[in-house]
mmCIF file of C-alpha atoms and ligand atoms in Angstrom:
data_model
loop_
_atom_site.group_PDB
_atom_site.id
_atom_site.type_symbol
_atom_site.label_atom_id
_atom_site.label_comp_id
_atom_site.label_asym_id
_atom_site.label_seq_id
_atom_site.Cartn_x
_atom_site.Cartn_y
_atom_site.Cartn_z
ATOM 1 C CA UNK M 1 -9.673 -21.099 13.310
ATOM 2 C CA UNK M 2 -13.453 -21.504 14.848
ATOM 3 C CA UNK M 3 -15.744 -19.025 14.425
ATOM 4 C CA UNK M 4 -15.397 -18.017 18.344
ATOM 5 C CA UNK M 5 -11.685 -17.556 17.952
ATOM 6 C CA UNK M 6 -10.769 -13.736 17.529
ATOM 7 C CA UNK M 7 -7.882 -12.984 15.299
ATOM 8 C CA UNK M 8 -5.448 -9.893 16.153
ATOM 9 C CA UNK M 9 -5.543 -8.767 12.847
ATOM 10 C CA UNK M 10 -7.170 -9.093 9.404
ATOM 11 C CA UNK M 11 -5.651 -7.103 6.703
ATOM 12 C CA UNK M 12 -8.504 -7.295 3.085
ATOM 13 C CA UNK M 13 -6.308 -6.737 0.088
ATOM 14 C CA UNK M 14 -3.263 -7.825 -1.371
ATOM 15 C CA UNK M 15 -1.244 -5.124 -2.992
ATOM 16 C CA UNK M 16 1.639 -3.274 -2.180
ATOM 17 C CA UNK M 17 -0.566 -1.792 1.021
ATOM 18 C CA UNK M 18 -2.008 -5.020 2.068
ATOM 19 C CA UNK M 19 1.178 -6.920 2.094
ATOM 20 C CA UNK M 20 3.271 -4.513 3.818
ATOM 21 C CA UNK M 21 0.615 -4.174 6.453
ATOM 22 C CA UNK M 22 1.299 -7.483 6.972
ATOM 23 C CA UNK M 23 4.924 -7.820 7.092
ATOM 24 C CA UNK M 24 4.722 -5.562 9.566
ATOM 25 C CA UNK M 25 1.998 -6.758 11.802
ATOM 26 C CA UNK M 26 3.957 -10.085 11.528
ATOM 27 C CA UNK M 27 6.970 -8.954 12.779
ATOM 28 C CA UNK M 28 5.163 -7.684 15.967
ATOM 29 C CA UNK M 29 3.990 -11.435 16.077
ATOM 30 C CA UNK M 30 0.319 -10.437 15.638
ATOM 31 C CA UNK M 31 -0.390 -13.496 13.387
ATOM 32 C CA UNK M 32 -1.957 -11.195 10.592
ATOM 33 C CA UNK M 33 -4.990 -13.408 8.263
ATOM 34 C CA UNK M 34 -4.742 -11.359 4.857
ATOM 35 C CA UNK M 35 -7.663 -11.466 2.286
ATOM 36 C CA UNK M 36 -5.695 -11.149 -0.630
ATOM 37 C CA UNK M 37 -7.990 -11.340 -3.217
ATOM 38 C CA UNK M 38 -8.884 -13.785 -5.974
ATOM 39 C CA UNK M 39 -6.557 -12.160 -8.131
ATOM 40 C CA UNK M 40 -4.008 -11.010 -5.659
ATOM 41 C CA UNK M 41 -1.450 -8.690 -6.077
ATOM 42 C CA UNK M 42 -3.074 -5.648 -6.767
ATOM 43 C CA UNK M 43 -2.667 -3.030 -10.163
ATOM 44 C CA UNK M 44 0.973 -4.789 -10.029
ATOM 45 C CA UNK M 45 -0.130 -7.702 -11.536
ATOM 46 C CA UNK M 46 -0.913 -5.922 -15.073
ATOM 47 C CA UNK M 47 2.396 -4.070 -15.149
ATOM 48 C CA UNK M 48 5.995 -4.736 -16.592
ATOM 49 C CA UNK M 49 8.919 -3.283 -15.563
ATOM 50 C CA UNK M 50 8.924 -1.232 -12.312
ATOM 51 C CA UNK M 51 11.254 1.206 -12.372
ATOM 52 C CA UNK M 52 10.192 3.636 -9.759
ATOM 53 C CA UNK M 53 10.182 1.426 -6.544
ATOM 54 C CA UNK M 54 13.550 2.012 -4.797
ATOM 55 C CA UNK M 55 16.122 -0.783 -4.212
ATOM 56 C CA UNK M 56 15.484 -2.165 -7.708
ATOM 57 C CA UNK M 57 18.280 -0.330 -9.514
ATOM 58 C CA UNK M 58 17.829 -2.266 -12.740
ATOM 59 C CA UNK M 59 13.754 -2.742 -12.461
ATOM 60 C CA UNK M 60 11.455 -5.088 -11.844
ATOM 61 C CA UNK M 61 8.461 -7.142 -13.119
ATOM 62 C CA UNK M 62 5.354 -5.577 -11.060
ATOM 63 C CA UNK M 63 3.949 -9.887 -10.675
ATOM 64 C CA UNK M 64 7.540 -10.691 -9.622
ATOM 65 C CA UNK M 65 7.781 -7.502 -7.160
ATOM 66 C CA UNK M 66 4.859 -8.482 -5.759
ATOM 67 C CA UNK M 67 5.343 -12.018 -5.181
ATOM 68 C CA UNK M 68 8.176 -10.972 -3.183
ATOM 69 C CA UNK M 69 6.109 -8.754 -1.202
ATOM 70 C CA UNK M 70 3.891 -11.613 -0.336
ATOM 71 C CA UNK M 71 7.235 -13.819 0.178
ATOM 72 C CA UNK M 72 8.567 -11.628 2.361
ATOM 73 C CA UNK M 73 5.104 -11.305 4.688
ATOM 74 C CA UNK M 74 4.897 -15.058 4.789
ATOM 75 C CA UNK M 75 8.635 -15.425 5.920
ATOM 76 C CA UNK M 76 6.966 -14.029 9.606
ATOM 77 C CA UNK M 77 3.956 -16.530 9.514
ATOM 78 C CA UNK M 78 1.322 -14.066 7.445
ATOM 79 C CA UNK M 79 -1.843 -16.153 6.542
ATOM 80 C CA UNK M 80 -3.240 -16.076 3.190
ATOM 81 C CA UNK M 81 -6.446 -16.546 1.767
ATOM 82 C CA UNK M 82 -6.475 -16.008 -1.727
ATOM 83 C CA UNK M 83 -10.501 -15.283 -2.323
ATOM 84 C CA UNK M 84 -12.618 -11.643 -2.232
ATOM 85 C CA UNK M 85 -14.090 -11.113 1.079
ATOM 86 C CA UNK M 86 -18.258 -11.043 0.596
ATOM 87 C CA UNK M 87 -18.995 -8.774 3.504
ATOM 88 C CA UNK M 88 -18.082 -7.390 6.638
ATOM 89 C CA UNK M 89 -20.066 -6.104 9.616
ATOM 90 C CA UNK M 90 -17.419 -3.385 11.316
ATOM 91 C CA UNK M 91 -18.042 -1.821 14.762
ATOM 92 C CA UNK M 92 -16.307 0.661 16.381
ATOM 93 C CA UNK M 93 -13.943 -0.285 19.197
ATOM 94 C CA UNK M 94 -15.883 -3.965 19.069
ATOM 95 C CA UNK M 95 -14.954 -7.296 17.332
ATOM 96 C CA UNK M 96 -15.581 -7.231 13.584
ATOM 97 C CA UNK M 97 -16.777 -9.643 11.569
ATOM 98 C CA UNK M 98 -15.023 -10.575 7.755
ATOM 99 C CA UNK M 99 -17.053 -12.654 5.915
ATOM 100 C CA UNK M 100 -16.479 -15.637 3.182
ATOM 101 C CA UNK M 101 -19.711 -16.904 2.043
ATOM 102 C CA UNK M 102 -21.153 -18.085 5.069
ATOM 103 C CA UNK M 103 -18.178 -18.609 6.774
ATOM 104 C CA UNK M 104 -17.088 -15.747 9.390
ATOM 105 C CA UNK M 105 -13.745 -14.724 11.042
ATOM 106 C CA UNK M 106 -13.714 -12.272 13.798
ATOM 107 C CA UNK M 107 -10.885 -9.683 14.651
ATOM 108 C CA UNK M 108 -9.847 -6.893 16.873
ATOM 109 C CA UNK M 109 -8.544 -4.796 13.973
ATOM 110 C CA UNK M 110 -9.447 -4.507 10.431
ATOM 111 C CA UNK M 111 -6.817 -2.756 7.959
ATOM 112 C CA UNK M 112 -8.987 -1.856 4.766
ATOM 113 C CA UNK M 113 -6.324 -2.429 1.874
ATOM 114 C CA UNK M 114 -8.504 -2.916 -1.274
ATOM 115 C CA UNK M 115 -6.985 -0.366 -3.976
ATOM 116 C CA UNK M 116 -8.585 1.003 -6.594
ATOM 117 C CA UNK M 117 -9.509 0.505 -10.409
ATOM 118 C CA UNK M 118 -9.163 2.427 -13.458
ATOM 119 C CA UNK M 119 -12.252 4.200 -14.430
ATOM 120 C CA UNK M 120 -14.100 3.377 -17.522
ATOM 121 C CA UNK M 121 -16.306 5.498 -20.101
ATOM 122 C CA UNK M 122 -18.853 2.879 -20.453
ATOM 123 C CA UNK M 123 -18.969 3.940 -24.103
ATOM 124 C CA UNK M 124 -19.419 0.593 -26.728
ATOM 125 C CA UNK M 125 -16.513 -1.328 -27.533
ATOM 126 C CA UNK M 126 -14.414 -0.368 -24.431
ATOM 127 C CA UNK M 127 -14.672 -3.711 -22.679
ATOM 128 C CA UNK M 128 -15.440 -5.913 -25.921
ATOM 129 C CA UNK M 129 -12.284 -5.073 -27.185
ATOM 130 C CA UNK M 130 -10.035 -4.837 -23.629
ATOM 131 C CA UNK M 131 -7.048 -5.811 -24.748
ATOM 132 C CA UNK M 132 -7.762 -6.194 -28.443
ATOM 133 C CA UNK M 133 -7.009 -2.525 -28.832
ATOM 134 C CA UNK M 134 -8.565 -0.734 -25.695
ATOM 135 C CA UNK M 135 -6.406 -0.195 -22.673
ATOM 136 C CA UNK M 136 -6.422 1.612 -19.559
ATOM 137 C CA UNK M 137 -2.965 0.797 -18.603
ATOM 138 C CA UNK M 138 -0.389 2.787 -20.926
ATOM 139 C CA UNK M 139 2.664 1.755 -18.943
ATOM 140 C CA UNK M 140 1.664 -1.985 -19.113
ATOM 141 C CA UNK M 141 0.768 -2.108 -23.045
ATOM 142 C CA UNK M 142 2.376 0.996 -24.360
ATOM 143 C CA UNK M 143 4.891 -0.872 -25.869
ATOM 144 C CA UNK M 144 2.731 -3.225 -27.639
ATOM 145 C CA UNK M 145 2.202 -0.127 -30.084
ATOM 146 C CA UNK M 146 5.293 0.394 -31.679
ATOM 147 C CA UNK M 147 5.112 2.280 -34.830
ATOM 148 C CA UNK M 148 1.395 2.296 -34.489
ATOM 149 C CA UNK M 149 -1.339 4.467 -34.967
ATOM 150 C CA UNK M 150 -2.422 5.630 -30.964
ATOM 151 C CA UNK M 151 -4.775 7.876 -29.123
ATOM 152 C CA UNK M 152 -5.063 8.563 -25.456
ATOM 153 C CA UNK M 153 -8.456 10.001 -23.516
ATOM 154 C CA UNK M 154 -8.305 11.945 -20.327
ATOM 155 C CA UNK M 155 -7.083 15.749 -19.515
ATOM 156 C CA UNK M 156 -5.203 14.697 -15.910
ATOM 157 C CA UNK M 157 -2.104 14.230 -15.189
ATOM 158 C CA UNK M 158 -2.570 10.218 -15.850
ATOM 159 C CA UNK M 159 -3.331 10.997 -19.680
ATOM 160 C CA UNK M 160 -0.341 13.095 -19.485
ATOM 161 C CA UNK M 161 2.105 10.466 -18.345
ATOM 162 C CA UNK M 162 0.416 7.658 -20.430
ATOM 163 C CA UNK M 163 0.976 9.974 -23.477
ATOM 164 C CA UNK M 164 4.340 10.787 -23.185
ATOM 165 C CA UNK M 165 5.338 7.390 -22.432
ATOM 166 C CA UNK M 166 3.033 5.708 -24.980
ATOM 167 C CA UNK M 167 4.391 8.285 -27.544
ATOM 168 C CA UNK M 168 8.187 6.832 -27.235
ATOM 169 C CA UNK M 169 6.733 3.725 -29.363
ATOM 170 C CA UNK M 170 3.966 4.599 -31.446
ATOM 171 C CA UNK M 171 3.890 7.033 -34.770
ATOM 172 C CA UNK M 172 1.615 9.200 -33.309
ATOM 173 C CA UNK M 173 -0.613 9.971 -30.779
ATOM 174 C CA UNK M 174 -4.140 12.269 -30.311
ATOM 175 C CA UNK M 175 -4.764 13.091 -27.034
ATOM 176 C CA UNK M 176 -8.617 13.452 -26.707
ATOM 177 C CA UNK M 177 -10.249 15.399 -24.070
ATOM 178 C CA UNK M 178 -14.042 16.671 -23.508
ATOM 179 C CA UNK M 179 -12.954 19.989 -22.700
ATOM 180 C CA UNK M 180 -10.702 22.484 -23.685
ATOM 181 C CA UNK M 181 -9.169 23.333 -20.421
ATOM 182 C CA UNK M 182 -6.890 20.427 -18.356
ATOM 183 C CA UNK M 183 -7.238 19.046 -15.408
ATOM 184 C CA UNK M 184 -3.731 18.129 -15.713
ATOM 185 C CA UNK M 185 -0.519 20.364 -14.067
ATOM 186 C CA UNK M 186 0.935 22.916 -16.493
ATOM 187 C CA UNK M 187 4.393 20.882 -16.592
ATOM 188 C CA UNK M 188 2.558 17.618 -17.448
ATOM 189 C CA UNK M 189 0.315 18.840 -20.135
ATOM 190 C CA UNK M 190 3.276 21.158 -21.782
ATOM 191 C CA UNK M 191 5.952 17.904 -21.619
ATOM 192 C CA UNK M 192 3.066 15.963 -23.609
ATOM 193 C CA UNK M 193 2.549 18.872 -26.034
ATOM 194 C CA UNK M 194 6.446 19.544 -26.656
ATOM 195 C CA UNK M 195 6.562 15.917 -28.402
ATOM 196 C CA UNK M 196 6.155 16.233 -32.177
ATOM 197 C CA UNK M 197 4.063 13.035 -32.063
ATOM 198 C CA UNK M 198 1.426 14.222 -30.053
ATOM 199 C CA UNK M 199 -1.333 16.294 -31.647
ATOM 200 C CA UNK M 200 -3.951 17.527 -28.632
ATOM 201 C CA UNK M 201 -7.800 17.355 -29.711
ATOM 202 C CA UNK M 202 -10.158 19.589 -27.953
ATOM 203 C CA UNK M 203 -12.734 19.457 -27.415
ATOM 204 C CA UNK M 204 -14.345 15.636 -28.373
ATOM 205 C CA UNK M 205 -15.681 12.856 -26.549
ATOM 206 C CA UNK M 206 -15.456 9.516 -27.328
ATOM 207 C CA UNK M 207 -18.945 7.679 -28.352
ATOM 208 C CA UNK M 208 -17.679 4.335 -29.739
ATOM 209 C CA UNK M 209 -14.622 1.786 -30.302
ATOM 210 C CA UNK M 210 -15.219 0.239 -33.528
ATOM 211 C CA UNK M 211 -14.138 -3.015 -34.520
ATOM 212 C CA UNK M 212 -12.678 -3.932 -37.510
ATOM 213 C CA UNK M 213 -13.688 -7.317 -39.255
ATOM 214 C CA UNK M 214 -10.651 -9.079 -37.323
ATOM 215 C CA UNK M 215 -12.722 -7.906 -33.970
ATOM 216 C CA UNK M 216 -9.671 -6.011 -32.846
ATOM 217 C CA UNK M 217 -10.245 -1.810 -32.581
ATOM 218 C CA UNK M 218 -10.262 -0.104 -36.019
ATOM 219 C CA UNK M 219 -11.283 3.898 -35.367
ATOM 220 C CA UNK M 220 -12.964 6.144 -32.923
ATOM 221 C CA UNK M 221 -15.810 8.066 -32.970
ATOM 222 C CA UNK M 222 -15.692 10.971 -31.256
ATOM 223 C CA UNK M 223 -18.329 13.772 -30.811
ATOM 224 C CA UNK M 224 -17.613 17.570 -30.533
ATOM 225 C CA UNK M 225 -18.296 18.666 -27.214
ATOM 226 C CA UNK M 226 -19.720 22.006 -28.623
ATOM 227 C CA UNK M 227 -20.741 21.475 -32.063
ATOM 228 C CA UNK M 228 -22.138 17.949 -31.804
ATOM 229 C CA UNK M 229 -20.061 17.337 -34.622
ATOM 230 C CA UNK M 230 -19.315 13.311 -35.259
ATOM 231 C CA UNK M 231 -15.736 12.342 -36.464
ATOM 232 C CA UNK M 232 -14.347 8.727 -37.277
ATOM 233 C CA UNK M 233 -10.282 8.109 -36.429
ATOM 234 C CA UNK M 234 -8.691 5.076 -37.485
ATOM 235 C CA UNK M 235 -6.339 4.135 -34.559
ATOM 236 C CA UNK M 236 -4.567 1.305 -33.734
ATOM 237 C CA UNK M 237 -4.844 1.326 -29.773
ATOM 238 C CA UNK M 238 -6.759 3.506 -27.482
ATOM 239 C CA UNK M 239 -5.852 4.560 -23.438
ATOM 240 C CA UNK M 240 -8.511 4.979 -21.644
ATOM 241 C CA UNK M 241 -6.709 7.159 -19.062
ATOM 242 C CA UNK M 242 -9.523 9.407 -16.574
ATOM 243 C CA UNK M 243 -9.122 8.367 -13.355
ATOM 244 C CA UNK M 244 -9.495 5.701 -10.749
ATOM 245 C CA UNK M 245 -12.276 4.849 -8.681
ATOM 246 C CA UNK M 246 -11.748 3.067 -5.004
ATOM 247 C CA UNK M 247 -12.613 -0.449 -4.216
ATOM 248 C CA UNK M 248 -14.578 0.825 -1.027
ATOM 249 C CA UNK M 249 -17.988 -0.693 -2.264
ATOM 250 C CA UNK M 250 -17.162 -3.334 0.635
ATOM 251 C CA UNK M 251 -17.775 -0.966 3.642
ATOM 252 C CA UNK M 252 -19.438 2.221 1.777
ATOM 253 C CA UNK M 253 -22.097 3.177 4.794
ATOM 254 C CA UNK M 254 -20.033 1.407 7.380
ATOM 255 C CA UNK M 255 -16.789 3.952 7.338
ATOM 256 C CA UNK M 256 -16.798 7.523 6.151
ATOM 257 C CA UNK M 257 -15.923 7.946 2.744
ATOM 258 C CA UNK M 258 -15.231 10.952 0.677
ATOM 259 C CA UNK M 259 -17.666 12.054 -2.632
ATOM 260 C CA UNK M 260 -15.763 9.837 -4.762
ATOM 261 C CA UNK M 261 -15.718 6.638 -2.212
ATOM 262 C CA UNK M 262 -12.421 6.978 -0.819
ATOM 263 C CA UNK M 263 -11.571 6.249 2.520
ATOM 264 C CA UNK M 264 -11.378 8.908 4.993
ATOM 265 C CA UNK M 265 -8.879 8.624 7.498
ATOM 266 C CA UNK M 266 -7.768 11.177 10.481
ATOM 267 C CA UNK M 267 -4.762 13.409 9.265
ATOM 268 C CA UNK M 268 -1.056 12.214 9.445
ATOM 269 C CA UNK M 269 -2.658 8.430 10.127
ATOM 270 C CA UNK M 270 -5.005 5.450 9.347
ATOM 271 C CA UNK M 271 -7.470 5.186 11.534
ATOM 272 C CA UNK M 272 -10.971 5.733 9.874
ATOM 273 C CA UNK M 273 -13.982 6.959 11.991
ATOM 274 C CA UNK M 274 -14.513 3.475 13.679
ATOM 275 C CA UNK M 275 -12.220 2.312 16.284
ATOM 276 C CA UNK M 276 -10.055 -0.512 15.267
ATOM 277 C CA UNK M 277 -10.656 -0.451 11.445
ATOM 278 C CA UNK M 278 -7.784 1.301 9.217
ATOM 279 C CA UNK M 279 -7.420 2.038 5.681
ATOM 280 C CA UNK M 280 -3.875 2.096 3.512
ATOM 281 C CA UNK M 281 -3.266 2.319 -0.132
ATOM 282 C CA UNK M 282 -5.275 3.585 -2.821
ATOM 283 C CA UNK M 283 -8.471 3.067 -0.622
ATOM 284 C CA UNK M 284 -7.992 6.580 0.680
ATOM 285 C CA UNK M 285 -5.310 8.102 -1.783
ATOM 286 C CA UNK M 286 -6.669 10.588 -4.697
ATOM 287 C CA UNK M 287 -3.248 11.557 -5.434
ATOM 288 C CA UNK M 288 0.184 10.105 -5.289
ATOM 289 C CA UNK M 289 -1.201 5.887 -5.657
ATOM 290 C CA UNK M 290 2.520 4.800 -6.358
ATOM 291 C CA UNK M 291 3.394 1.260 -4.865
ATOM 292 C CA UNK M 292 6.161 3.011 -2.423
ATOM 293 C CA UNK M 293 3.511 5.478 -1.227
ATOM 294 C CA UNK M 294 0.729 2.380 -0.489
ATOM 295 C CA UNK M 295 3.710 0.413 0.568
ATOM 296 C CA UNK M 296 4.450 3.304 2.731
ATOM 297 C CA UNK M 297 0.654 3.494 4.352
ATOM 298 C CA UNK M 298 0.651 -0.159 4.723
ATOM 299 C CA UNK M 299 3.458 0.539 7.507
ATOM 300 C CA UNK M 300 1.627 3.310 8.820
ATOM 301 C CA UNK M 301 -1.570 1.108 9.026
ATOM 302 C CA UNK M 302 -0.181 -1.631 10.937
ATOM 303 C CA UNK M 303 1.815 0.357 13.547
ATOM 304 C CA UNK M 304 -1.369 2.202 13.901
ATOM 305 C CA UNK M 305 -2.884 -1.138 14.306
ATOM 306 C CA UNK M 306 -0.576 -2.433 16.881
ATOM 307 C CA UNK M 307 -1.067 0.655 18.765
ATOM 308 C CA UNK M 308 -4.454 0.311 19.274
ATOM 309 C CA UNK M 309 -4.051 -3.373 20.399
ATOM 310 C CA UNK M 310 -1.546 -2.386 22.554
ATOM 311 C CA UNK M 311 -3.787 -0.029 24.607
ATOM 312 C CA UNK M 312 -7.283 -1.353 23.976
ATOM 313 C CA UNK M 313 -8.796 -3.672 26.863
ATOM 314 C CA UNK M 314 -10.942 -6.504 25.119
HETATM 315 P P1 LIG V 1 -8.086 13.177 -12.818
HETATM 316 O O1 LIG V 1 -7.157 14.247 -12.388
HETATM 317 O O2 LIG V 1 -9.362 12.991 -12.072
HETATM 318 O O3 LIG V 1 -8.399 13.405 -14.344
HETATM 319 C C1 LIG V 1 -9.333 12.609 -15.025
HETATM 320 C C2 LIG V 1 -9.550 13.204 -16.419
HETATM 321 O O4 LIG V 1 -10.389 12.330 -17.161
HETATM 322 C C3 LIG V 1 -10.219 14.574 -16.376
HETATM 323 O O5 LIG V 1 -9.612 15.420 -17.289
HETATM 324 C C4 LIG V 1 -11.659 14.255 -16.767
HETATM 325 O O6 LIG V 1 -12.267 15.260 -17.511
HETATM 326 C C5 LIG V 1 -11.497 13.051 -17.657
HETATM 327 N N1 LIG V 1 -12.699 12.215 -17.601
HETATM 328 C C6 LIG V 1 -13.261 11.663 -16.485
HETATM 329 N N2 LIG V 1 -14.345 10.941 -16.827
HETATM 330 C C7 LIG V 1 -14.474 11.056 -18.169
HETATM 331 C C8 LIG V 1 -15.403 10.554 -19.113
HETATM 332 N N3 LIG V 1 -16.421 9.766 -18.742
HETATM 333 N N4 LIG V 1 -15.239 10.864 -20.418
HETATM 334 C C9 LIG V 1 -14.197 11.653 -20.813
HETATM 335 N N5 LIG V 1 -13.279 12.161 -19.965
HETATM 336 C C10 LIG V 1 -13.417 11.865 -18.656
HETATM 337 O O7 LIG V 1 -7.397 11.712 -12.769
HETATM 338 P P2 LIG V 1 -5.868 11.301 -13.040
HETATM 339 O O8 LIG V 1 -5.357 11.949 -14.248
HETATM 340 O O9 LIG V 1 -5.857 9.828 -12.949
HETATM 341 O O10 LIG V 1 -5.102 11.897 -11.786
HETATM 342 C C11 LIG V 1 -5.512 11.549 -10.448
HETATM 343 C C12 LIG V 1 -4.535 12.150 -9.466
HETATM 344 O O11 LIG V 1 -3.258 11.509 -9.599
HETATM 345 C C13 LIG V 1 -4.291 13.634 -9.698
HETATM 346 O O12 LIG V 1 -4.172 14.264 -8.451
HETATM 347 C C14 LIG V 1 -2.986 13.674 -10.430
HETATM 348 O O13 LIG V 1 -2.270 14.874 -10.230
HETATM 349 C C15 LIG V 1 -2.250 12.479 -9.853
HETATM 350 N N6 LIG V 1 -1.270 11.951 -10.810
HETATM 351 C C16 LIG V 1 -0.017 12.480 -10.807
HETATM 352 C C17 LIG V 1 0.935 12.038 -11.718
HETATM 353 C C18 LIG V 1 2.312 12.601 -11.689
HETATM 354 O O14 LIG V 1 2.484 13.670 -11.121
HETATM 355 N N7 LIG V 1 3.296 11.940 -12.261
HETATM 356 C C19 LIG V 1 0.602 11.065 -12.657
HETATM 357 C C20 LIG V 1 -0.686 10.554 -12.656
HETATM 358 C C21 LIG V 1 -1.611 11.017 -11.730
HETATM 359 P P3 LIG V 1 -12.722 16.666 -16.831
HETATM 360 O O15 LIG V 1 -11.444 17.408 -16.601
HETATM 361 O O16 LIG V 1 -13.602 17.268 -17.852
HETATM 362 O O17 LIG V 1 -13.441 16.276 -15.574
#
């Protein structure tokens, strides 16, 4: 396509959101261009078995799930590119621009589908030894820990989960949080403290992840929130587990976005505060971020999309 051509659609992001978006937007023969993403597929891509999406009755790999997401957009003439977009220049109700370097593509719609990432503590150690200890994915490395030595930061719901889950493989598990109260729900945080494996600790703050000669994590130090007191754990793996923050950096100051850089989109739909650009996924969802609820928006966001091609006059 020329830089003067217009496309209908262009969908950035390529998780469950993105590619259903597209499916969809293909079907109505819109000829969607999706910006999938160097590393496309989304939070999928780091995860084993998928139990939770429905129509897989015995599970699924979260790379092989999505592939078939992407198949299954393709099979109705979705275009791919498979790089990050470097900036886009949105308008509202106008053409937008989606940038690659130099190189521009224009488009009557925009669906924002970039997703979000796990948030870190930016203590030392956590990204030296990602994956040589440190994780922030329990469901995807849980089982790595079997019979091991564990410990899980966070006081939401997420550090919940991880913890029970991580705690059906390893010996035992501390569940560290900075405060004494949780942020989690009171059936979360009681089904984590029911297990006989989990011990909570109250309330401590990680400092450090210290390596052991091998390089790989060895203990924890951990302040006292209160006291300032320092304690050393010896711990096999760590789960960095305390939220997500929302890929949004792309159009922050273009599109309304909440405190914590989500998304904002009018109730019950997609559209954001500019006409013709929508958001799907984990770009505007605090809450539920499940593949079958971004999978879910990513309808929404193209029907919403058609919509508004359907009645706007360019
Ligand atoms: P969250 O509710 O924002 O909780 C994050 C936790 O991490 C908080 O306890 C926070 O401590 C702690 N934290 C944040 N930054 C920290 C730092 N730098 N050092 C130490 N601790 C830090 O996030 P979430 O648990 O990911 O949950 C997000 C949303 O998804 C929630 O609405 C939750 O209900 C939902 N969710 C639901 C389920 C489920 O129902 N199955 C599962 C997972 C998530 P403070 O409390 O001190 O701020």
């Amino acid at each position: 396509m020329s830089d003067t051509e217009v496309e209908n659609i262009i969908i950035i992001g390529g998780g469950p959101a993105g590619y259903t978006a597209a499916l969809y937007a293909a079907r109505a023969e819109l000829n969607p261009l999706v910006f999938e993403g160097f590393q496309w597929g989304g939070q999928l891509q780091n995860t084993t078995d998928v139990e939770n999406f429905p129509g897989f009755p015995e599970g699924i790999m979260g790379p092989e799930m999505m592939t078939r997401f992407r198949d299954q957009a393709e099979r109705f003439g979705t275009r791919f590119v498979t790089d990050d977009v470097d900036k886009v220049e949105l308008t509202d109700g106008g053409i937008h621009k989606v940038y690659l370097g130099d190189e521009v593509h224009h488009a009557k719609t925009v669906i924002l589908a970039m997703g979000a990432e796990p948030k870190r503590l930016g203590i030392p150690g956590e990204m030296e030894m990602a994956g040589r200890g440190v994780s922030t994915c329990g469901v995807c490395d849980g089982a790595f820990f079997k019979d091991r030595s564990t410990m899980v930061i966070g006081g939401g719901d997420s550090a919940m989960e991880d913890a029970v889950f991580i705690s059906k493989f390893a010996s035992s598990l501390d569940l560290v949080h900075r405060r004494d109260e949780f942020r989690a729900s009171k059936i979360m945080q009681e089904r984590a403290e029911s297990l006989p494996n989990i011990s909570l600790k109250t309330p401590w703050a990680p400092e450090e992840f210290v390596a052991g000669e091998d390089g790989a994590l060895e203990k924890v130090r951990l302040k006292h929130s209160e006291s300032g007191e320092v304690e050393e754990i010896p711990v096999d793996g760590v789960f960095v587990a305390i939220g997500h923050i929302p890929r949004s950096e792309l159009v922050v100051g273009q599109v309304d976005t909440d405190d914590e850089g989500y998304v904002k989109t009018e109730a019950a739909s997609t559209k954001t505060n500019l006409a013709g650009v929508f958001a799907i996924g984990d770009l505007v969802d605090h809450t539920y971020r499940q593949a079958v609820t971004a999978a879910g928006s990513g309808c929404k966001g193209a029907l919403d999309a058609e919509w508004y091609l359907r009645d706007a006059t360019f």
